[in-house]
Each structure stands twice: as C-alpha cells, then as structure tokens.
Amino acid sequence: MPFLGQDWRSPGQSWVKTADGWKRFLDEKSGSFVSDLSSYCNKEVYNKENLFNSLNYDVAAKKRKKDMLNSKTKTQYFHQEKWIYVHKGSTKERHGYCTLGEAFNRLDFSTAILDSRRFNYVVRLLELIAKSQLTSLSGIAQKNFMNILEKVVLKVLEDQQNIRLIRELLQTLYTSLCTLVQRVGKCVLVGNINMWVYRMETILHWQQQLNNIQITRPAFKGLTFTDLPLCLQLNIMQRLSDGRDLVSLGQVGPNLHVLSEDRLLWKRLCQYHFSERQIRKRLILSDKGQLDWKKMYFKLVRCYPRKEQYGDTLQLCKHCHILSWKGTDHPCTANNPQSCSVSLSPQDFINLFKF
C-alpha cells in the first residue's frame, strides 16, 4: 500500500547529504519542497553527479561492511538428530520432500567428525558436495558446510593427522568456488560476492596453516614400529589402503624403504582396489621382465576409482525410509530392522536426493 501524504502521486521529496546529515530542501519563495536540485547545487557549489556517486559509494561501503560482519559471525547450525525421515514426494500427511541441504543440516555431522570411524566418511562427503552439489544447498546449509569444514581443519591442526586428506578437500573446494564466483551473475551461489570472497580467503589461510604445520615427535620412549619384527611390520603395512601412505612410510628409513618396495605388497593393493579385467588392461613390465605392481597401481588410480572402505557409514532403512548412522536405533516397525538397513557410500547419500 503506498504512503498517503498530501499528494501520494508525487515522485517524492528531495534530499541531500550535508555535514550534519541528510536534509530536505525547501523553496525559499514558496516554502514547498523542490523537486529539482540543480539550482541549489549550483548555489552551494555542489555537483549533482558527484553527490549521487558519493551516495552510491557510501551505500556500497555499508553493504560490504554488513556482508563481512555476517560472514564472520560464528552462528552455528549444528543439529543433534540421530536419524531423519527421507520422503521423496508429497502425501496427504506430509507435503514437500527432503532435500540434500535439509539432510545435511539435520544429521549430526558435527559430532561425527570427532569419531575416528566416521571422520573419513564425512570428509569424503564434504569433498563430493564441494565438487558438484554446493549450488544445490540452501544458504543455511552452505554456512553449515563452512562451519563443519572449520571444525575439521581445527581438528587436523590439533591432532596432526589426515593432513593430506584435508589439503585435497580444501583444494577441491577452492577450485570449485573459483569457477562458481565467475558465474555469480547467473545466480549459482547464495549470498553476496563479498561473502564468498571472504570464504575463499579463509580457505587460503587454512591451506597456509596446513602447509606450515610441524609434526612433533611423541615423547613416548617405548617400543616403536621399527623395533617390531620385519614380518609384523610388513603385516601392518598390508593394512594400508592408499599407495601414497606406503611411499611416505618408505621415506622414513632404509629398512622401511625396502619393505615398501615389496612386490607382493603392491600386488595385493592392486587386487584389493581393482578387478582382474582392469588390471589386465594396464599391465606394465619391469626391466627384469616381471610385472611392476607399484607402477601399475598408480596407473590404475589415474584410470579407475579406488575401492572405498569406511569404519562407519550412514544407512537407509528400506522399510521406513529412515536415514541414520550405523548402529543407531530408530523407530522401525519391521520385525527385523537390521535386515532392512542398507549401507550408503558418500556418493549413494548424494544420489538419494536426486529427483
């Protein structure tokens, strides 16, 4: 409803910014408000164009200050729900459907990163969202994403573990944001450009902190890994699922370097991640005429995805369509709820909300 003054059809009053603040202009002869400021501006040596330019600059400066304040606010949207109902369509009892952002907000991911069994699962999920699903999140979900990411970085800086994993996550997120920020005019991101620039600067700061981290040697003086028999050392190395970890372990000492070059170790690693058909397509022979399993592994990694394995995962109950962490009780009416549950990989979790 318009404001009803003496003449509500008038274009409005004329204002100008002075040292004492904004003031309205009166015609000295008629005593009424003037609609044209050209004469006044000439009298007071004001340039109308500069006047409105300064006004625009002040508004833009205030808006940037407000955006920076909002982006720096540590408002937490962490929820503690152990399970959620996933509905994909409207019914008489429930309207709408569950989205990826809603599930990301309601599930307890902030506590899950503190559990070593769920940490890698959450990090992988954050990486997949950063690659392709960041624009599908709501504004609150995007802020929650950055808050959880901050908790992950702080945990890694404190524990000094999984450094390479978080470096890759931050690089993936920064690359995606660089692409999305260039398309802001197409409304692919929620929020002001200044807020996203600040977030990108925060990511660069986190990367710098991870690059400057100094791993401290533990004060424990008891039995170490190198004090174990060689067969036990090799048995422990067979539990590593990433070839880069084997290479890093081999750089610790000459004895570990010899163990890390074991052909059987790399053969089992290839057979664990890839099928026989994939391996036969990427055969590489060494100078001695034998299969070079180490080179084959890194060749296969560039061509095919590796097998993912997690200590704990999210699971979906097919009977009641409830999503929860593995081992969490939920109100299910099935006779055997465990038989109705299906474990979801991070990619399966994202695919669950593609309609």
mmCIF file of C-alpha atoms in Angstrom:
data_model
loop_
_atom_site.group_PDB
_atom_site.id
_atom_site.type_symbol
_atom_site.label_atom_id
_atom_site.label_comp_id
_atom_site.label_asym_id
_atom_site.label_seq_id
_atom_site.Cartn_x
_atom_site.Cartn_y
_atom_site.Cartn_z
ATOM 1 C CA MET A 1 0.000 0.000 0.000
ATOM 2 C CA PRO A 2 1.505 3.387 -0.944
ATOM 3 C CA PHE A 3 2.146 6.114 1.581
ATOM 4 C CA LEU A 4 -0.783 8.552 1.557
ATOM 5 C CA GLY A 5 0.506 12.099 2.021
ATOM 6 C CA GLN A 6 -0.805 15.388 0.751
ATOM 7 C CA ASP A 7 -0.214 14.129 -2.781
ATOM 8 C CA TRP A 8 0.653 10.451 -2.832
ATOM 9 C CA ARG A 9 1.231 10.579 -6.608
ATOM 10 C CA SER A 10 4.234 12.903 -6.235
ATOM 11 C CA PRO A 11 7.653 11.498 -7.170
ATOM 12 C CA GLY A 12 8.929 12.060 -3.621
ATOM 13 C CA GLN A 13 10.953 14.586 -1.689
ATOM 14 C CA SER A 14 14.440 15.809 -2.467
ATOM 15 C CA TRP A 15 17.262 15.125 -0.008
ATOM 16 C CA VAL A 16 20.936 15.970 0.082
ATOM 17 C CA LYS A 17 23.753 14.770 2.316
ATOM 18 C CA THR A 18 25.421 17.515 4.368
ATOM 19 C CA ALA A 19 27.931 17.600 7.187
ATOM 20 C CA ASP A 20 25.040 17.431 9.685
ATOM 21 C CA GLY A 21 23.340 14.536 7.930
ATOM 22 C CA TRP A 22 20.573 14.213 5.317
ATOM 23 C CA LYS A 23 18.289 17.240 4.923
ATOM 24 C CA ARG A 24 15.241 18.072 2.833
ATOM 25 C CA PHE A 25 15.280 21.153 0.602
ATOM 26 C CA LEU A 26 12.681 23.901 0.762
ATOM 27 C CA ASP A 27 11.979 26.529 -1.845
ATOM 28 C CA GLU A 28 12.777 29.873 -0.227
ATOM 29 C CA LYS A 29 9.962 31.637 -2.103
ATOM 30 C CA SER A 30 7.097 29.172 -1.952
ATOM 31 C CA GLY A 31 8.158 27.327 1.165
ATOM 32 C CA SER A 32 7.410 23.982 -0.522
ATOM 33 C CA PHE A 33 9.761 21.124 -1.297
ATOM 34 C CA VAL A 34 11.690 21.480 -4.537
ATOM 35 C CA SER A 35 11.959 18.618 -6.973
ATOM 36 C CA ASP A 36 14.977 19.943 -8.888
ATOM 37 C CA LEU A 37 18.251 20.417 -7.029
ATOM 38 C CA SER A 38 20.200 21.868 -9.906
ATOM 39 C CA SER A 39 19.795 25.465 -8.771
ATOM 40 C CA TYR A 40 20.627 24.661 -5.178
ATOM 41 C CA CYS A 41 23.631 22.587 -6.122
ATOM 42 C CA ASN A 42 24.973 25.449 -8.225
ATOM 43 C CA LYS A 43 24.417 27.874 -5.399
ATOM 44 C CA GLU A 44 26.160 25.725 -2.830
ATOM 45 C CA VAL A 45 28.875 24.581 -5.254
ATOM 46 C CA TYR A 46 27.620 21.007 -5.217
ATOM 47 C CA ASN A 47 27.922 18.777 -8.210
ATOM 48 C CA LYS A 48 24.815 16.672 -8.613
ATOM 49 C CA GLU A 49 26.664 13.843 -10.306
ATOM 50 C CA ASN A 50 29.296 13.714 -7.576
ATOM 51 C CA LEU A 51 26.569 13.890 -4.979
ATOM 52 C CA PHE A 52 24.845 10.735 -6.169
ATOM 53 C CA ASN A 53 28.160 8.990 -6.793
ATOM 54 C CA SER A 54 29.167 9.604 -3.197
ATOM 55 C CA LEU A 55 25.795 8.269 -2.126
ATOM 56 C CA ASN A 56 26.346 5.066 -4.104
ATOM 57 C CA TYR A 57 29.826 4.658 -2.674
ATOM 58 C CA ASP A 58 28.542 5.059 0.888
ATOM 59 C CA VAL A 59 25.786 2.515 0.335
ATOM 60 C CA ALA A 60 28.227 0.045 -1.233
ATOM 61 C CA ALA A 61 30.695 0.504 1.637
ATOM 62 C CA LYS A 62 27.982 -0.098 4.230
ATOM 63 C CA LYS A 63 26.812 -3.188 2.352
ATOM 64 C CA ARG A 64 30.340 -4.614 2.194
ATOM 65 C CA LYS A 65 30.777 -3.973 5.903
ATOM 66 C CA LYS A 66 27.496 -5.725 6.655
ATOM 67 C CA ASP A 67 28.376 -8.724 4.455
ATOM 68 C CA MET A 68 31.766 -9.099 6.114
ATOM 69 C CA LEU A 69 30.137 -8.948 9.542
ATOM 70 C CA ASN A 70 27.612 -11.620 8.596
ATOM 71 C CA SER A 71 30.273 -13.900 7.131
ATOM 72 C CA LYS A 72 32.434 -13.590 10.247
ATOM 73 C CA THR A 73 29.574 -14.342 12.609
ATOM 74 C CA LYS A 74 30.109 -17.746 14.196
ATOM 75 C CA THR A 75 26.458 -18.723 14.170
ATOM 76 C CA GLN A 76 26.273 -22.495 14.476
ATOM 77 C CA TYR A 77 23.606 -24.556 12.773
ATOM 78 C CA PHE A 78 24.723 -27.864 14.234
ATOM 79 C CA HIS A 79 21.914 -30.327 14.890
ATOM 80 C CA GLN A 80 21.972 -33.413 17.057
ATOM 81 C CA GLU A 81 19.373 -35.576 15.321
ATOM 82 C CA LYS A 82 20.441 -39.210 15.091
ATOM 83 C CA TRP A 83 18.008 -40.089 12.300
ATOM 84 C CA ILE A 84 15.760 -38.369 9.762
ATOM 85 C CA TYR A 85 12.858 -39.490 7.617
ATOM 86 C CA VAL A 86 13.609 -39.276 3.895
ATOM 87 C CA HIS A 87 10.458 -38.538 1.918
ATOM 88 C CA LYS A 88 10.681 -38.052 -1.839
ATOM 89 C CA GLY A 89 7.153 -36.959 -2.596
ATOM 90 C CA SER A 90 4.102 -35.222 -1.185
ATOM 91 C CA THR A 91 1.387 -37.187 0.570
ATOM 92 C CA LYS A 92 -1.783 -36.313 2.457
ATOM 93 C CA GLU A 93 0.142 -36.409 5.710
ATOM 94 C CA ARG A 94 3.293 -34.632 4.533
ATOM 95 C CA HIS A 95 3.881 -32.002 1.857
ATOM 96 C CA GLY A 96 7.183 -31.388 0.128
ATOM 97 C CA TYR A 97 10.248 -33.595 0.112
ATOM 98 C CA CYS A 98 13.593 -33.932 1.871
ATOM 99 C CA THR A 99 16.495 -32.188 0.137
ATOM 100 C CA LEU A 100 20.245 -32.671 0.376
ATOM 101 C CA GLY A 101 20.637 -29.400 2.283
ATOM 102 C CA GLU A 102 17.946 -30.367 4.796
ATOM 103 C CA ALA A 103 19.536 -33.763 5.413
ATOM 104 C CA PHE A 104 22.968 -32.161 5.735
ATOM 105 C CA ASN A 105 21.646 -29.710 8.332
ATOM 106 C CA ARG A 106 19.655 -32.162 10.419
ATOM 107 C CA LEU A 107 22.057 -35.099 10.623
ATOM 108 C CA ASP A 108 24.713 -34.949 13.327
ATOM 109 C CA PHE A 109 27.817 -34.373 11.195
ATOM 110 C CA SER A 110 29.431 -32.021 13.725
ATOM 111 C CA THR A 111 29.778 -34.858 16.248
ATOM 112 C CA ALA A 112 30.563 -37.454 13.571
ATOM 113 C CA ILE A 113 33.873 -35.788 12.677
ATOM 114 C CA LEU A 114 35.049 -36.373 16.247
ATOM 115 C CA ASP A 115 34.634 -40.131 15.744
ATOM 116 C CA SER A 116 37.642 -41.697 14.022
ATOM 117 C CA ARG A 117 35.405 -44.311 12.361
ATOM 118 C CA ARG A 118 33.205 -41.649 10.716
ATOM 119 C CA PHE A 119 35.824 -38.959 10.017
ATOM 120 C CA ASN A 120 36.886 -40.208 6.559
ATOM 121 C CA TYR A 121 33.240 -40.706 5.583
ATOM 122 C CA VAL A 122 32.318 -37.111 6.420
ATOM 123 C CA VAL A 123 35.417 -35.724 4.683
ATOM 124 C CA ARG A 124 34.622 -37.669 1.520
ATOM 125 C CA LEU A 125 31.041 -36.401 1.646
ATOM 126 C CA LEU A 126 32.260 -32.814 2.001
ATOM 127 C CA GLU A 127 34.533 -33.317 -0.998
ATOM 128 C CA LEU A 128 31.714 -34.627 -3.196
ATOM 129 C CA ILE A 129 29.461 -31.733 -2.178
ATOM 130 C CA ALA A 130 32.251 -29.253 -2.938
ATOM 131 C CA LYS A 131 32.733 -30.739 -6.403
ATOM 132 C CA SER A 132 29.204 -30.658 -7.746
ATOM 133 C CA GLN A 133 26.489 -30.131 -5.118
ATOM 134 C CA LEU A 134 27.452 -26.848 -3.465
ATOM 135 C CA THR A 135 24.954 -24.841 -5.508
ATOM 136 C CA SER A 136 22.096 -27.169 -4.536
ATOM 137 C CA LEU A 137 22.477 -26.299 -0.837
ATOM 138 C CA SER A 138 20.450 -23.582 0.816
ATOM 139 C CA GLY A 139 22.087 -20.545 2.409
ATOM 140 C CA ILE A 140 21.939 -22.084 5.896
ATOM 141 C CA ALA A 141 23.275 -25.394 4.572
ATOM 142 C CA GLN A 142 26.183 -23.616 2.872
ATOM 143 C CA LYS A 143 27.027 -21.800 6.090
ATOM 144 C CA ASN A 144 26.736 -25.067 7.993
ATOM 145 C CA PHE A 145 29.073 -26.625 5.410
ATOM 146 C CA MET A 146 31.733 -23.993 6.113
ATOM 147 C CA ASN A 147 31.287 -24.320 9.883
ATOM 148 C CA ILE A 148 31.765 -28.089 9.777
ATOM 149 C CA LEU A 149 34.750 -27.642 7.469
ATOM 150 C CA GLU A 150 36.277 -25.258 10.000
ATOM 151 C CA LYS A 151 35.860 -27.849 12.752
ATOM 152 C CA VAL A 152 37.544 -30.439 10.532
ATOM 153 C CA VAL A 153 40.523 -28.159 9.870
ATOM 154 C CA LEU A 154 40.903 -27.305 13.555
ATOM 155 C CA LYS A 155 40.797 -30.993 14.460
ATOM 156 C CA VAL A 156 43.518 -31.824 11.925
ATOM 157 C CA LEU A 157 45.706 -28.955 13.133
ATOM 158 C CA GLU A 158 45.341 -30.211 16.685
ATOM 159 C CA ASP A 159 45.717 -33.958 16.051
ATOM 160 C CA GLN A 160 48.246 -33.616 13.185
ATOM 161 C CA GLN A 161 46.578 -36.488 11.322
ATOM 162 C CA ASN A 162 44.953 -36.802 7.880
ATOM 163 C CA ILE A 163 46.762 -33.684 6.677
ATOM 164 C CA ARG A 164 46.950 -34.733 3.024
ATOM 165 C CA LEU A 165 43.258 -35.668 3.026
ATOM 166 C CA ILE A 166 42.197 -32.192 4.175
ATOM 167 C CA ARG A 167 44.609 -30.493 1.781
ATOM 168 C CA GLU A 168 42.894 -32.230 -1.114
ATOM 169 C CA LEU A 169 39.470 -31.268 0.263
ATOM 170 C CA LEU A 170 40.393 -27.588 0.558
ATOM 171 C CA GLN A 171 41.946 -27.533 -2.914
ATOM 172 C CA THR A 172 38.823 -29.109 -4.405
ATOM 173 C CA LEU A 173 36.579 -26.588 -2.664
ATOM 174 C CA TYR A 174 38.736 -23.623 -3.676
ATOM 175 C CA THR A 175 38.799 -24.743 -7.315
ATOM 176 C CA SER A 176 35.008 -25.113 -7.354
ATOM 177 C CA LEU A 177 34.490 -21.686 -5.788
ATOM 178 C CA CYS A 178 36.825 -20.068 -8.315
ATOM 179 C CA THR A 179 34.606 -21.446 -11.077
ATOM 180 C CA LEU A 180 31.330 -20.536 -9.371
ATOM 181 C CA VAL A 181 32.299 -16.996 -8.382
ATOM 182 C CA GLN A 182 32.886 -16.153 -12.037
ATOM 183 C CA ARG A 183 29.243 -17.074 -12.708
ATOM 184 C CA VAL A 184 27.666 -15.111 -9.863
ATOM 185 C CA GLY A 185 25.580 -13.141 -12.328
ATOM 186 C CA LYS A 186 23.738 -16.367 -13.163
ATOM 187 C CA CYS A 187 22.653 -16.825 -9.522
ATOM 188 C CA VAL A 188 24.552 -20.053 -8.930
ATOM 189 C CA LEU A 189 25.561 -19.085 -5.386
ATOM 190 C CA VAL A 190 23.504 -17.934 -2.417
ATOM 191 C CA GLY A 191 24.711 -14.697 -0.859
ATOM 192 C CA ASN A 192 26.759 -11.659 -1.756
ATOM 193 C CA ILE A 193 30.003 -11.905 -3.711
ATOM 194 C CA ASN A 194 31.932 -10.293 -0.839
ATOM 195 C CA MET A 195 30.912 -13.093 1.493
ATOM 196 C CA TRP A 196 32.226 -15.730 -0.901
ATOM 197 C CA VAL A 197 35.458 -13.821 -1.439
ATOM 198 C CA TYR A 198 35.967 -13.776 2.319
ATOM 199 C CA ARG A 199 35.332 -17.539 2.460
ATOM 200 C CA MET A 200 37.880 -18.127 -0.281
ATOM 201 C CA GLU A 201 40.420 -16.073 1.658
ATOM 202 C CA THR A 202 39.654 -18.212 4.709
ATOM 203 C CA ILE A 203 40.319 -21.371 2.688
ATOM 204 C CA LEU A 204 43.683 -19.993 1.565
ATOM 205 C CA HIS A 205 44.509 -19.224 5.201
ATOM 206 C CA TRP A 206 43.661 -22.807 6.190
ATOM 207 C CA GLN A 207 45.846 -24.142 3.403
ATOM 208 C CA GLN A 208 48.718 -21.998 4.623
ATOM 209 C CA GLN A 209 48.264 -23.325 8.152
ATOM 210 C CA LEU A 210 48.347 -26.932 6.927
ATOM 211 C CA ASN A 211 51.474 -26.251 4.858
ATOM 212 C CA ASN A 212 53.255 -24.739 7.863
ATOM 213 C CA ILE A 213 52.304 -27.477 10.299
ATOM 214 C CA GLN A 214 55.220 -29.101 12.114
ATOM 215 C CA ILE A 215 54.601 -32.668 13.255
ATOM 216 C CA THR A 216 56.028 -33.087 16.745
ATOM 217 C CA ARG A 217 57.769 -36.298 17.702
ATOM 218 C CA PRO A 218 55.938 -38.075 20.544
ATOM 219 C CA ALA A 219 57.693 -38.261 23.893
ATOM 220 C CA PHE A 220 56.961 -41.977 24.159
ATOM 221 C CA LYS A 221 60.225 -43.938 24.580
ATOM 222 C CA GLY A 222 58.871 -47.467 24.481
ATOM 223 C CA LEU A 223 58.620 -49.948 21.622
ATOM 224 C CA THR A 224 58.350 -48.280 18.190
ATOM 225 C CA PHE A 225 57.283 -49.527 14.786
ATOM 226 C CA THR A 226 60.840 -50.171 13.634
ATOM 227 C CA ASP A 227 61.513 -52.307 16.723
ATOM 228 C CA LEU A 228 58.967 -54.886 15.594
ATOM 229 C CA PRO A 229 59.998 -57.962 13.591
ATOM 230 C CA LEU A 230 60.018 -57.496 9.828
ATOM 231 C CA CYS A 231 57.099 -59.881 9.347
ATOM 232 C CA LEU A 232 54.935 -57.797 11.700
ATOM 233 C CA GLN A 233 55.993 -54.574 10.007
ATOM 234 C CA LEU A 234 55.022 -55.997 6.628
ATOM 235 C CA ASN A 235 51.740 -57.271 8.036
ATOM 236 C CA ILE A 236 50.881 -53.788 9.333
ATOM 237 C CA MET A 237 51.814 -52.186 6.017
ATOM 238 C CA GLN A 238 49.399 -54.536 4.260
ATOM 239 C CA ARG A 239 46.569 -52.839 6.184
ATOM 240 C CA LEU A 240 47.232 -49.518 4.419
ATOM 241 C CA SER A 241 44.755 -48.904 1.601
ATOM 242 C CA ASP A 242 46.500 -45.916 -0.019
ATOM 243 C CA GLY A 243 49.687 -46.374 -2.012
ATOM 244 C CA ARG A 244 50.812 -42.842 -1.155
ATOM 245 C CA ASP A 245 50.947 -43.855 2.514
ATOM 246 C CA LEU A 246 53.280 -46.712 1.610
ATOM 247 C CA VAL A 247 55.552 -44.351 -0.295
ATOM 248 C CA SER A 248 55.627 -41.907 2.632
ATOM 249 C CA LEU A 249 56.370 -44.722 5.082
ATOM 250 C CA GLY A 250 59.229 -45.920 2.901
ATOM 251 C CA GLN A 251 60.864 -42.493 3.158
ATOM 252 C CA VAL A 252 61.293 -42.799 6.934
ATOM 253 C CA GLY A 253 64.286 -45.114 6.820
ATOM 254 C CA PRO A 254 66.244 -47.500 4.588
ATOM 255 C CA ASN A 255 64.752 -50.647 6.153
ATOM 256 C CA LEU A 256 61.202 -49.397 5.671
ATOM 257 C CA HIS A 257 62.060 -48.377 2.108
ATOM 258 C CA VAL A 258 62.988 -51.988 1.319
ATOM 259 C CA LEU A 259 59.703 -53.232 2.798
ATOM 260 C CA SER A 260 57.666 -50.624 0.938
ATOM 261 C CA GLU A 261 59.052 -51.903 -2.401
ATOM 262 C CA ASP A 262 57.815 -55.446 -1.796
ATOM 263 C CA ARG A 263 56.114 -56.721 -4.970
ATOM 264 C CA LEU A 264 53.579 -58.846 -3.076
ATOM 265 C CA LEU A 265 52.521 -55.804 -1.051
ATOM 266 C CA TRP A 266 51.710 -53.782 -4.172
ATOM 267 C CA LYS A 267 50.098 -56.776 -5.858
ATOM 268 C CA ARG A 268 47.628 -57.201 -3.005
ATOM 269 C CA LEU A 269 46.934 -53.492 -3.063
ATOM 270 C CA CYS A 270 46.085 -53.621 -6.785
ATOM 271 C CA GLN A 271 43.882 -56.664 -6.330
ATOM 272 C CA TYR A 272 42.057 -55.012 -3.446
ATOM 273 C CA HIS A 273 41.078 -51.858 -5.343
ATOM 274 C CA PHE A 274 40.682 -53.073 -8.928
ATOM 275 C CA SER A 275 39.185 -56.001 -10.799
ATOM 276 C CA GLU A 276 41.154 -58.550 -12.799
ATOM 277 C CA ARG A 277 39.846 -57.105 -16.032
ATOM 278 C CA GLN A 278 41.065 -53.625 -15.131
ATOM 279 C CA ILE A 279 44.463 -54.982 -14.118
ATOM 280 C CA ARG A 280 44.901 -56.909 -17.394
ATOM 281 C CA LYS A 281 44.342 -53.701 -19.363
ATOM 282 C CA ARG A 282 47.170 -51.866 -17.543
ATOM 283 C CA LEU A 283 50.000 -54.385 -17.423
ATOM 284 C CA ILE A 284 53.484 -52.883 -17.008
ATOM 285 C CA LEU A 285 56.697 -54.935 -17.127
ATOM 286 C CA SER A 286 59.866 -54.047 -15.266
ATOM 287 C CA ASP A 287 63.424 -54.268 -16.637
ATOM 288 C CA LYS A 288 63.646 -57.822 -15.315
ATOM 289 C CA GLY A 289 60.583 -58.923 -17.268
ATOM 290 C CA GLN A 290 58.329 -59.063 -14.192
ATOM 291 C CA LEU A 291 55.117 -57.185 -13.523
ATOM 292 C CA ASP A 292 55.813 -53.840 -11.884
ATOM 293 C CA TRP A 293 52.872 -53.744 -9.479
ATOM 294 C CA LYS A 294 53.830 -50.394 -7.988
ATOM 295 C CA LYS A 295 53.743 -48.588 -11.343
ATOM 296 C CA MET A 296 50.588 -50.490 -12.273
ATOM 297 C CA TYR A 297 48.866 -49.286 -9.098
ATOM 298 C CA PHE A 298 49.459 -45.591 -9.783
ATOM 299 C CA LYS A 299 48.496 -46.139 -13.426
ATOM 300 C CA LEU A 300 45.230 -47.777 -12.373
ATOM 301 C CA VAL A 301 44.477 -44.996 -9.875
ATOM 302 C CA ARG A 302 44.572 -42.451 -12.703
ATOM 303 C CA CYS A 303 42.195 -44.542 -14.818
ATOM 304 C CA TYR A 304 39.731 -46.077 -12.361
ATOM 305 C CA PRO A 305 38.234 -45.116 -8.979
ATOM 306 C CA ARG A 306 39.602 -46.838 -5.928
ATOM 307 C CA LYS A 307 37.550 -49.010 -3.614
ATOM 308 C CA GLU A 308 36.136 -47.042 -0.695
ATOM 309 C CA GLN A 309 36.032 -48.511 2.800
ATOM 310 C CA TYR A 310 34.835 -46.783 5.959
ATOM 311 C CA GLY A 311 34.668 -47.787 9.588
ATOM 312 C CA ASP A 312 31.128 -46.442 9.961
ATOM 313 C CA THR A 313 28.614 -45.267 7.382
ATOM 314 C CA LEU A 314 25.120 -43.886 7.060
ATOM 315 C CA GLN A 315 22.430 -46.467 6.428
ATOM 316 C CA LEU A 316 18.934 -46.313 4.982
ATOM 317 C CA CYS A 317 16.076 -48.456 6.247
ATOM 318 C CA LYS A 318 14.095 -49.714 3.243
ATOM 319 C CA HIS A 319 11.065 -50.428 5.412
ATOM 320 C CA CYS A 320 10.502 -46.998 6.976
ATOM 321 C CA HIS A 321 12.838 -44.831 4.815
ATOM 322 C CA ILE A 322 14.777 -43.527 7.819
ATOM 323 C CA LEU A 323 18.373 -42.392 7.379
ATOM 324 C CA SER A 324 20.707 -42.834 10.353
ATOM 325 C CA TRP A 325 24.240 -43.739 11.337
ATOM 326 C CA LYS A 326 25.102 -47.401 11.523
ATOM 327 C CA GLY A 327 24.312 -48.831 14.936
ATOM 328 C CA THR A 328 21.810 -46.087 15.804
ATOM 329 C CA ASP A 329 18.359 -47.228 16.870
ATOM 330 C CA HIS A 330 15.390 -45.706 15.076
ATOM 331 C CA PRO A 331 11.614 -46.239 15.408
ATOM 332 C CA CYS A 332 11.152 -49.047 12.887
ATOM 333 C CA THR A 333 8.069 -51.281 12.727
ATOM 334 C CA ALA A 334 9.806 -54.126 10.883
ATOM 335 C CA ASN A 335 10.269 -57.462 12.633
ATOM 336 C CA ASN A 336 13.993 -57.437 11.914
ATOM 337 C CA PRO A 337 15.148 -53.822 11.391
ATOM 338 C CA GLN A 338 18.784 -54.812 10.789
ATOM 339 C CA SER A 339 17.876 -56.853 7.724
ATOM 340 C CA CYS A 340 16.124 -53.842 6.170
ATOM 341 C CA SER A 341 19.101 -51.484 6.511
ATOM 342 C CA VAL A 342 21.405 -50.763 3.583
ATOM 343 C CA SER A 343 24.760 -49.037 3.984
ATOM 344 C CA LEU A 344 25.237 -45.908 1.865
ATOM 345 C CA SER A 345 28.524 -44.665 0.477
ATOM 346 C CA PRO A 346 29.025 -40.875 0.298
ATOM 347 C CA GLN A 347 28.052 -40.957 -3.391
ATOM 348 C CA ASP A 348 24.951 -43.049 -2.608
ATOM 349 C CA PHE A 349 23.971 -40.488 0.021
ATOM 350 C CA ILE A 350 24.066 -37.700 -2.582
ATOM 351 C CA ASN A 351 22.250 -39.814 -5.198
ATOM 352 C CA LEU A 352 19.497 -40.418 -2.659
ATOM 353 C CA PHE A 353 18.375 -36.800 -3.036
ATOM 354 C CA LYS A 354 18.468 -36.589 -6.835
ATOM 355 C CA PHE A 355 14.880 -36.468 -8.036
#
